[in-house]
Amino acid sequence: MRSIFRNIKTLLFFPLAVIPVGMLFYGIGTILMTPSIMGTMVFTTEHIYIARIFRDLGLLLQSQLGLLAAITISLGLSRKSIISVIITVFIYFMMQIVFNTLSPIILSKEMYQEIVNLPLTVYPFQLAGGVIIGAVVARFTLFSEVKELNKAEIMKRIRSGMIAIIIGSILAITLAIIWIYLVQLLILTKNFFTGYLGALLYGFLSALLKPFGLTMLFDTLRNYTFVGGVWPIPAPINANVYGYEAIWLAQLQYGSANFTVGTATAVNYINAIFVAPAIALAIIKTSFVEYRKNVRLILMTFSIIAIIIGFTLPIELSLFLTSPFLFLINAMMNGLLSFIIHVLSQVVTIKLITVTGGGLIDLIFYGIMPGVENTGAWLLIVIGMISSVVNYYLYYFLIKHFSLKTFGRSKDEADMLGFSLNGSSSGEQVGNIAIETKIEHLLRALGGEENIISINASMYRLHIDVKNTEVIDQLVIKRNGAAGVFIVQKSVQIIYGAITSEYYEKLMELIESKK
C-alpha cells in the first residue's frame, strides 16, 4: 500500500504540470478579450479568433486534466498495461456521461445551465475523479510479468479486466452522483464564508482542501457562476452577469472601476507571489546537503510558476505529502491572512480578481493597470513582503527545531523523485565536503541521535548499537567516507580505517551538542 501511495505521489507531478500551461493560455485569452485593459477592441471584433484560440486552448487543457491524470496514474501503477489504460478511459468517460445525464435531473435549472455554459467549473472534480479511477483500475489490472502467456494467465487477465470494469463502473456512477450533490452542498454553505469569521474559515479550508480539488471546485463555481453573485450591467446593455470574474470585468468595462467583488480572491496574490516562494526557500535551506541541489531545482521551478502564473499547488502538495504538520500550519496561516485582508478591506479598497491564479501576470493586468487606487494592489505588495519574511522564518524554525521530514529531508522522498545517492547526479561531491558536514550526514544516516544506544571505536571501525536498523542508510554512510558498512542484529560496524578515531570524536561531539 505504501509503495502504491509513493507511486501516485510521483505520477501526479506530470498532470499537475499541465495546469499552469492551461491557466496561462486562459489568462492571455481573457486579457485580449478585455478592451478596457488592452486599450483596443481589435481582439473582440475583427481579430476575436486570436483571443478565442488562447482562451479555448486554456479551457481545453484544464478540462481534460482529469483524463490525463487517469491515464497517467493507471499507466504507472499497472506497469504500463495497455488493458488498464483502455479500461480507465472507458470508466472515466462513463463518469462524465452519468454526470451529464443526472445533472439536469438533480440540479436546479439555473445551476445546470451555468455548468453547461462554463465547463471550467467541472474540471476540479474530473481531476480528483481521474486520479481515483486510474488508481482503482490499475489495482485490478496489475499483472505479474511473465515471458510467455499460457491459458491460465490469459483467463486470469480476462477475469481481472472484467472485475475492473464492473468495479470501475460502480465507482464512476458513485463519483458522478457525489459530485452533483457536492455542488449543491457548496451552494448551501456559501453564506458561511461571509464576514470576519467566514473569511477566516474560508482561508483555512481553502488551503486545507486544495490537494483534494475541493478548493478549486468552490473557486470555479464562485468565479464563473451565480454562486459568486449577480451584477446588472447598466443601460444600454441591461444584462446580468454572474460570478466574480464576469462581474469584475463588467464593472471595469461599464462601471468606471467601482468594483464590488475581489476581496476574497486578493489573498491568492500574496500566497502566490510572496508566501509560497518563502516556504520553498525555507525548505531548500533546511534540506539535507546531499539532496539540496535537486530540491533547489524542483522547488525554484515551482516558485517561478507560482510567482508568474499563481499556481501554488505543487508547493502545497509537497507539504501535504511529506509533512502534514506543516501543511496544517500553512492552512492556519492562510486563514489568518484571509482574515487580515477582510479586516483591512473595511478601511481601504482591496478589490481584484485572479484569472491565471494570482501571479504577476494577474497583478499587472488586474491590479496595476486598472489603477492601484481602485484595486488596492499596492497594499497587497506591502502585506506580501511582510508575510514572506514571517513565513520563511516560521517554517525554517519549525523544520530545524522539530527535525521535520520535509521535501529534501527524507530518503523516501529523495528516492521517490529519482535522486541518486551515488555518482555526480547527487549534486554534491562528498569527498570535498568538510568532515563536520560528513558527520552530520552520518548521524542522519544512522537515524539520528535518538536511534543510537551506544558508540565505541576500535582501531579501524566504529561499533554503533542502534534501536532500529531499518532506518540505516548504508549508501549515505559509504558516500561520506566509509570503506564498508556491516549490520549484525542491532549493531552497525562502519570501517573508516586510520581516521576512525577522528570520526569517533567528531560524532560524539555532535551528539553531545544536540543534547
CSV table of N, CA and C in Angstrom, one decimal, residues 2 5-6 8-10 12-13 211 279-280 282-284 286-288 291 295 298-299 302 313-330 395 398-399 402-417 419:
chain,number,residue,atom,x,y,z
A,2,ARG,N,1.9,1.2,0.8
A,2,ARG,CA,2.8,2.4,0.9
A,2,ARG,C,3.5,2.7,-0.5
A,5,PHE,N,1.1,4.3,-2.8
A,5,PHE,CA,0.9,5.7,-2.4
A,5,PHE,C,2.1,6.6,-2.9
A,6,ARG,N,3.3,6.0,-2.8
A,6,ARG,CA,4.5,6.7,-3.3
A,6,ARG,C,4.5,6.9,-4.8
A,8,ILE,N,1.8,7.1,-6.7
A,8,ILE,CA,0.8,8.1,-7.0
A,8,ILE,C,1.4,9.5,-6.8
A,9,LYS,N,2.2,9.7,-5.7
A,9,LYS,CA,2.8,11.0,-5.5
A,9,LYS,C,3.7,11.4,-6.6
A,10,THR,N,4.4,10.4,-7.1
A,10,THR,CA,5.4,10.8,-8.2
A,10,THR,C,4.6,11.1,-9.5
A,12,LEU,N,1.6,12.2,-10.0
A,12,LEU,CA,0.8,13.3,-10.0
A,12,LEU,C,1.5,14.6,-10.5
A,13,PHE,N,2.8,14.6,-10.4
A,13,PHE,CA,3.6,15.8,-10.8
A,13,PHE,C,3.4,16.0,-12.4
A,211,PRO,N,-5.5,20.1,-1.9
A,211,PRO,CA,-5.0,18.9,-2.6
A,211,PRO,C,-6.1,17.9,-3.0
A,279,ILE,N,8.1,29.8,1.6
A,279,ILE,CA,8.0,28.4,2.1
A,279,ILE,C,9.0,27.5,1.4
A,280,ALA,N,9.1,27.7,0.0
A,280,ALA,CA,10.0,26.9,-0.8
A,280,ALA,C,11.4,27.2,-0.4
A,282,ALA,N,12.6,28.2,2.5
A,282,ALA,CA,12.8,27.7,3.9
A,282,ALA,C,13.1,26.1,3.8
A,283,ILE,N,12.3,25.5,2.9
A,283,ILE,CA,12.5,24.0,2.7
A,283,ILE,C,13.9,23.8,2.0
A,284,ILE,N,14.3,24.6,1.1
A,284,ILE,CA,15.6,24.4,0.4
A,284,ILE,C,16.7,24.6,1.4
A,286,THR,N,16.7,24.2,4.6
A,286,THR,CA,16.8,23.2,5.6
A,286,THR,C,16.9,21.8,5.1
A,287,SER,N,17.0,21.6,3.8
A,287,SER,CA,17.1,20.3,3.2
A,287,SER,C,18.5,19.8,3.4
A,288,PHE,N,18.7,18.5,3.4
A,288,PHE,CA,20.0,17.8,3.6
A,288,PHE,C,20.9,18.2,2.4
A,291,TYR,N,20.9,16.3,-0.9
A,291,TYR,CA,19.7,16.4,-1.7
A,291,TYR,C,19.5,17.9,-2.2
A,295,VAL,N,16.6,19.5,-4.8
A,295,VAL,CA,15.5,20.1,-4.1
A,295,VAL,C,15.4,21.6,-4.6
A,298,ILE,N,13.9,21.8,-8.2
A,298,ILE,CA,12.5,21.5,-8.3
A,298,ILE,C,11.7,22.6,-7.7
A,299,LEU,N,12.0,23.0,-6.5
A,299,LEU,CA,11.2,24.0,-5.7
A,299,LEU,C,11.4,25.4,-6.3
A,302,PHE,N,9.0,25.4,-9.2
A,302,PHE,CA,7.6,25.6,-8.7
A,302,PHE,C,7.4,27.0,-8.2
A,313,LEU,N,-0.1,25.0,-6.1
A,313,LEU,CA,-0.5,23.6,-5.7
A,313,LEU,C,0.7,22.7,-5.5
A,314,PRO,N,1.8,22.7,-6.4
A,314,PRO,CA,2.9,21.8,-6.2
A,314,PRO,C,3.6,22.0,-4.9
A,315,ILE,N,3.8,23.3,-4.5
A,315,ILE,CA,4.5,23.5,-3.2
A,315,ILE,C,3.6,23.1,-2.1
A,316,GLU,N,2.3,23.4,-2.1
A,316,GLU,CA,1.4,22.9,-1.1
A,316,GLU,C,1.3,21.4,-1.0
A,317,LEU,N,1.3,20.8,-2.2
A,317,LEU,CA,1.2,19.4,-2.3
A,317,LEU,C,2.5,18.7,-1.7
A,318,SER,N,3.6,19.3,-1.9
A,318,SER,CA,4.9,18.8,-1.3
A,318,SER,C,4.8,18.8,0.2
A,319,LEU,N,4.1,19.8,0.8
A,319,LEU,CA,3.9,19.9,2.3
A,319,LEU,C,3.0,18.8,2.7
A,320,PHE,N,1.9,18.6,1.9
A,320,PHE,CA,0.8,17.7,2.3
A,320,PHE,C,1.4,16.2,2.3
A,321,LEU,N,2.3,15.9,1.3
A,321,LEU,CA,2.7,14.6,1.1
A,321,LEU,C,3.9,14.2,2.0
A,322,THR,N,4.6,15.3,2.5
A,322,THR,CA,5.9,15.0,3.3
A,322,THR,C,5.7,15.4,4.7
A,323,SER,N,5.0,16.5,5.0
A,323,SER,CA,4.9,17.0,6.4
A,323,SER,C,3.5,17.5,6.7
A,324,PRO,N,2.6,16.6,7.1
A,324,PRO,CA,1.2,17.0,7.3
A,324,PRO,C,1.1,18.2,8.4
A,325,PHE,N,2.0,18.2,9.3
A,325,PHE,CA,2.0,19.2,10.4
A,325,PHE,C,2.2,20.6,9.7
A,326,LEU,N,3.2,20.7,8.8
A,326,LEU,CA,3.5,22.0,8.2
A,326,LEU,C,2.3,22.3,7.2
A,327,PHE,N,1.7,21.3,6.6
A,327,PHE,CA,0.6,21.6,5.8
A,327,PHE,C,-0.6,22.2,6.6
A,328,LEU,N,-0.8,21.7,7.8
A,328,LEU,CA,-1.8,22.3,8.7
A,328,LEU,C,-1.4,23.7,9.1
A,329,ILE,N,-0.2,24.0,9.4
A,329,ILE,CA,0.3,25.3,9.7
A,329,ILE,C,0.0,26.2,8.5
A,330,ASN,N,0.3,25.7,7.3
A,330,ASN,CA,0.0,26.5,6.1
A,330,ASN,C,-1.5,26.9,6.0
A,395,TYR,N,8.7,28.7,9.1
A,395,TYR,CA,9.0,27.4,8.6
A,395,TYR,C,10.4,26.9,8.8
A,398,LEU,N,10.5,25.9,12.5
A,398,LEU,CA,9.8,24.6,12.8
A,398,LEU,C,10.5,23.4,12.3
A,399,ILE,N,11.0,23.5,11.0
A,399,ILE,CA,11.7,22.4,10.4
A,399,ILE,C,13.0,22.0,11.2
A,402,PHE,N,12.1,21.1,15.2
A,402,PHE,CA,11.4,19.8,15.4
A,402,PHE,C,11.9,18.7,14.5
A,403,SER,N,13.0,19.0,13.7
A,403,SER,CA,13.5,18.0,12.8
A,403,SER,C,12.5,17.3,11.9
A,404,LEU,N,11.7,18.2,11.3
A,404,LEU,CA,10.5,17.7,10.5
A,404,LEU,C,11.0,17.1,9.2
A,405,LYS,N,10.4,16.1,8.7
A,405,LYS,CA,10.8,15.5,7.4
A,405,LYS,C,10.0,16.2,6.3
A,406,THR,N,10.6,17.3,5.8
A,406,THR,CA,10.1,18.0,4.7
A,406,THR,C,10.7,17.5,3.4
A,407,PHE,N,10.3,18.0,2.3
A,407,PHE,CA,10.9,17.7,1.0
A,407,PHE,C,12.4,18.0,1.0
A,408,GLY,N,13.2,16.9,0.8
A,408,GLY,CA,14.6,17.1,0.9
A,408,GLY,C,15.2,16.7,2.2
A,409,ARG,N,14.4,16.3,3.1
A,409,ARG,CA,14.9,15.8,4.4
A,409,ARG,C,14.5,14.3,4.7
A,410,SER,N,14.1,13.7,3.6
A,410,SER,CA,13.6,12.3,3.8
A,410,SER,C,14.2,11.5,2.6
A,411,LYS,N,14.8,10.3,3.0
A,411,LYS,CA,15.3,9.4,2.0
A,411,LYS,C,14.2,8.9,1.0
A,412,ASP,N,13.1,8.6,1.6
A,412,ASP,CA,12.0,8.1,0.8
A,412,ASP,C,11.6,9.1,-0.3
A,413,GLU,N,11.5,10.3,0.1
A,413,GLU,CA,11.1,11.3,-0.9
A,413,GLU,C,12.2,11.5,-1.9
A,414,ALA,N,13.4,11.4,-1.5
A,414,ALA,CA,14.5,11.6,-2.5
A,414,ALA,C,14.5,10.4,-3.5
A,415,ASP,N,14.3,9.2,-3.0
A,415,ASP,CA,14.2,8.0,-3.9
A,415,ASP,C,13.0,8.1,-4.8
A,416,MET,N,11.9,8.7,-4.2
A,416,MET,CA,10.6,8.8,-5.0
A,416,MET,C,10.8,9.6,-6.2
A,417,LEU,N,11.6,10.7,-6.1
A,417,LEU,CA,11.8,11.6,-7.2
A,417,LEU,C,13.1,11.3,-8.0
A,419,PHE,N,16.2,10.9,-7.0
A,419,PHE,CA,17.5,11.4,-6.6
A,419,PHE,C,18.5,10.3,-6.4
